[in-house]
Coordinates of C-alpha atoms and ligand atoms in Angstrom, one line a residue:
X1 CA 119.8 111.6 120.0
X2 CA 118.2 108.2 119.6
X3 CA 120.0 105.2 121.1
X4 CA 121.4 102.6 118.7
X5 CA 118.9 100.1 119.9
X6 CA 116.0 102.3 118.6
X7 CA 117.1 101.9 114.9
X8 CA 114.3 100.4 112.8
X9 CA 114.1 98.8 109.3
X10 CA 111.4 97.8 106.9
X11 CA 111.4 94.2 105.7
X12 CA 108.9 93.0 103.2
X13 CA 108.5 89.3 102.3
X14 CA 107.7 89.6 98.6
X15 CA 104.9 87.4 96.9
X16 CA 107.4 84.7 96.0
X17 CA 108.5 84.4 99.7
X18 CA 104.8 83.9 100.7
X19 CA 104.2 81.5 97.8
X20 CA 107.3 79.5 98.6
X21 CA 105.9 79.1 102.2
X22 CA 109.0 80.7 103.6
X23 CA 107.3 83.2 105.9
X24 CA 108.4 81.4 109.1
X25 CA 111.9 80.6 107.9
X26 CA 112.4 84.3 106.9
X27 CA 111.1 85.7 110.1
X28 CA 113.2 83.3 112.1
X29 CA 116.4 84.7 110.5
X30 CA 115.9 88.2 111.8
X31 CA 114.4 87.1 115.1
X32 CA 117.3 84.8 116.0
X33 CA 119.8 87.5 115.2
X34 CA 118.4 89.4 118.2
X35 CA 116.0 91.9 116.6
X36 CA 112.6 92.8 117.9
X37 CA 109.6 92.7 115.6
X38 CA 107.5 95.9 116.3
X39 CA 105.0 95.7 113.5
X40 CA 103.7 93.1 111.0
X41 CA 100.8 92.9 108.5
X42 CA 99.7 91.1 105.3
X43 CA 98.5 93.0 102.3
X44 CA 98.3 93.0 98.5
X45 CA 100.0 96.2 97.4
X46 CA 98.7 98.2 94.4
X47 CA 101.1 99.1 91.6
X48 CA 100.9 102.8 92.5
X49 CA 101.9 102.0 96.1
X50 CA 104.9 100.1 94.8
X51 CA 106.0 102.8 92.5
X52 CA 105.7 105.3 95.4
X53 CA 107.8 103.0 97.6
X54 CA 110.7 102.8 95.1
X55 CA 110.6 106.5 94.3
X56 CA 110.6 107.7 98.0
X57 CA 114.3 108.2 97.5
X58 CA 115.0 110.5 94.6
X59 CA 118.4 108.9 94.0
X60 CA 117.1 105.3 93.9
X61 CA 116.7 105.2 90.1
X62 CA 120.2 106.4 89.5
X63 CA 122.0 104.2 92.0
X64 CA 119.9 101.1 91.1
X65 CA 120.5 101.6 87.4
X66 CA 124.2 102.0 88.0
X67 CA 124.4 99.0 90.2
X68 CA 122.8 96.8 87.6
X69 CA 125.0 98.0 84.8
X70 CA 128.1 97.6 86.9
X71 CA 127.1 94.0 87.7
X72 CA 126.9 93.2 84.0
X73 CA 130.3 94.8 83.4
X74 CA 131.8 92.9 86.3
X75 CA 130.7 89.6 84.7
X76 CA 132.3 90.7 81.4
X77 CA 128.9 91.1 79.8
X78 CA 127.4 93.9 77.8
X79 CA 124.6 95.7 79.8
X80 CA 121.3 95.4 77.7
X81 CA 120.4 99.0 78.7
X82 CA 123.2 101.5 79.0
X83 CA 121.4 104.5 80.6
X84 CA 121.0 104.0 84.4
X85 CA 117.6 105.8 84.6
X86 CA 116.2 103.9 81.7
X87 CA 117.5 100.7 83.3
X88 CA 115.8 101.7 86.6
X89 CA 112.5 102.5 84.8
X90 CA 112.5 99.0 83.4
X91 CA 113.1 97.6 86.8
X92 CA 110.3 99.6 88.4
X93 CA 107.8 98.4 85.8
X94 CA 108.8 94.8 86.7
X95 CA 108.6 95.5 90.4
X96 CA 105.1 96.9 90.1
X97 CA 103.9 93.6 88.5
X98 CA 105.9 91.4 90.8
X99 CA 105.0 93.0 94.1
X100 CA 101.3 93.5 93.4
X101 CA 100.9 89.8 92.2
X102 CA 99.8 88.5 95.6
X103 CA 100.0 89.0 99.3
X104 CA 103.2 90.3 100.9
X105 CA 104.2 90.4 104.6
X106 CA 105.4 93.9 105.7
X107 CA 107.4 94.0 109.0
X108 CA 109.3 96.6 111.0
X109 CA 112.2 95.2 112.9
X110 CA 114.1 97.1 115.6
X111 CA 117.6 96.9 117.2
X112 CA 121.2 98.1 117.0
X113 CA 122.4 98.4 113.5
X114 CA 119.3 96.6 112.3
X115 CA 119.4 98.2 108.8
X116 CA 122.9 97.0 108.0
X117 CA 122.6 93.6 109.7
X118 CA 119.2 92.9 108.1
X119 CA 120.8 93.6 104.7
X120 CA 123.5 91.1 105.6
X121 CA 121.0 88.5 106.7
X122 CA 119.0 89.2 103.5
X123 CA 121.9 88.9 101.1
X124 CA 122.9 90.8 97.9
X125 CA 120.2 91.8 95.5
X126 CA 121.0 89.2 92.8
X127 CA 120.5 85.6 94.1
X128 CA 123.2 84.3 91.6
X129 CA 125.8 86.1 93.7
X130 CA 124.2 86.4 97.1
X131 CA 126.3 84.8 99.8
X132 CA 125.4 81.3 100.9
X133 CA 124.0 81.6 104.4
X134 CA 121.9 84.7 103.5
X135 CA 118.2 84.2 102.8
X136 CA 118.6 85.1 99.2
X137 CA 121.6 82.9 98.8
X138 CA 120.0 79.9 100.5
X139 CA 116.4 79.9 99.1
X140 CA 116.2 81.3 95.6
X141 CA 117.7 81.1 92.2
X142 CA 117.6 84.0 89.8
X143 CA 119.9 86.4 88.0
X144 CA 119.8 89.8 86.4
X145 CA 120.6 88.1 83.1
X146 CA 117.6 85.8 83.2
X147 CA 115.1 88.3 84.7
X148 CA 116.1 91.1 82.3
X149 CA 115.8 88.7 79.3
X150 CA 112.3 87.7 80.5
X151 CA 111.4 91.4 81.1
X152 CA 110.6 91.0 84.8
X153 CA 112.0 92.0 88.2
X154 CA 114.6 89.8 89.9
X155 CA 112.8 87.5 92.3
X156 CA 114.7 87.6 95.5
X157 CA 112.0 87.0 98.2
X158 CA 112.6 90.1 100.3
X159 CA 112.9 93.8 100.5
X160 CA 115.0 95.3 103.2
X161 CA 115.7 99.0 103.6
X162 CA 119.1 100.2 102.4
X163 CA 119.9 102.9 105.0
X164 CA 118.4 104.2 108.3
X165 CA 117.0 107.3 106.4
X166 CA 115.4 105.1 103.7
X167 CA 114.0 102.9 106.4
X168 CA 112.2 105.7 108.3
X169 CA 110.7 107.0 105.0
X170 CA 109.6 103.5 104.0
X171 CA 108.2 102.7 107.4
X172 CA 106.0 105.8 107.2
X173 CA 104.8 104.6 103.7
X174 CA 103.8 101.2 104.9
X175 CA 102.7 101.7 108.5
X176 CA 100.7 104.1 110.6
X177 CA 102.5 105.0 113.9
X178 CA 99.6 103.3 115.7
X179 CA 100.4 100.0 114.0
X180 CA 103.8 99.9 115.6
X181 CA 104.2 98.7 119.2
X182 CA 106.8 99.9 121.7
X183 CA 107.5 97.1 124.2
X184 CA 110.4 95.5 126.1
X185 CA 111.7 92.1 125.3
X186 CA 113.4 90.1 128.0
X187 CA 116.4 89.6 125.8
X188 CA 116.9 93.4 125.4
X189 CA 118.5 93.1 128.8
X190 CA 121.3 90.8 127.8
X191 CA 121.8 92.6 124.5
X192 CA 121.8 96.2 125.7
X193 CA 122.0 96.5 129.5
X194 CA 125.4 98.1 130.4
X195 CA 125.9 96.6 133.9
X196 CA 124.2 93.2 133.6
X197 CA 123.2 93.5 137.2
X198 CA 119.7 92.0 136.9
X199 CA 120.6 88.4 136.3
X200 CA 121.9 86.9 139.6
X201 CA 119.4 86.4 142.5
Ligands
LIG301 P1 117.6 95.6 97.0 O1 117.7 96.8 97.9 O2 118.8 94.6 97.3 O3 116.3 94.9 97.0 O4 117.9 96.1 95.5 P2 117.5 97.4 94.8 O5 116.9 98.4 95.7 O6 118.6 97.9 94.0 O7 116.4 96.9 93.7 C1 115.1 96.7 94.1 C2 114.5 95.4 93.5 O8 114.5 95.5 92.1 C3 115.4 94.2 93.7 O9 115.2 93.6 95.0 C4 115.0 93.3 92.6 O10 113.8 92.6 92.8 C5 114.8 94.3 91.5 N1 116.0 94.5 90.6 C6 117.0 95.3 91.0 N2 117.9 95.3 90.0 C7 117.4 94.6 89.0 C8 117.9 94.4 87.6 O11 119.0 94.8 87.2 N3 117.1 93.7 86.8 C9 115.9 93.2 87.2 N4 115.2 92.5 86.3 N5 115.4 93.4 88.5 C10 116.2 94.1 89.4
LIG302 MG1 116.8 98.7 97.8

């Protein structure tokens, strides 16, 4: 079985993150939490590549559609589309335009519980309700209501994988194994070494 510290996640800085000149700020958030960057590249994804990315998980449409509808209901509002799959198809069309509109930065980050902690650092999907202190909560304004009305995807700066399984599938979609580097960071010692017997001289 893999050690916790080998867990990996895919983080993509979306075109608005690049255009807002937030690349450094965003990388810093994951880096300072203690994670190790093991891959990075800039590219302009095609619409097909984005569609494939969001349909790697056969359940994604259902859960994403349901999440959006629930968020409308929670705010006491009528969801504009009531069928989860139809809602998700609308979102995918918006995402294809959004994510192929300019360069993105794709990264693989590694470390203990990186999937869950990277999601926490990233913040909830809808910037209107993302926690202050998270990247989405601190640096962007958007809502389901506004983006749905304008017929586009919510602009929220970042994609971060939702589960370790989703992460491994997404990493394979974005990176060749040869583009990822296995290496030791000095700080791995203080994060993961059990005996801490290598510090004192
Ligand atoms: P994430 O994992 O937090 O990024 O959220 P999801 O996987 O559920 O959705 C993927 C992306 O689709 C989000 O990051 C948003 O850019 C966009 N999106 C999600 N839900 C909605 C929605 O209800 N309306 C619109 N317009 N865009 C959405
Ligand atoms: Mg997701």
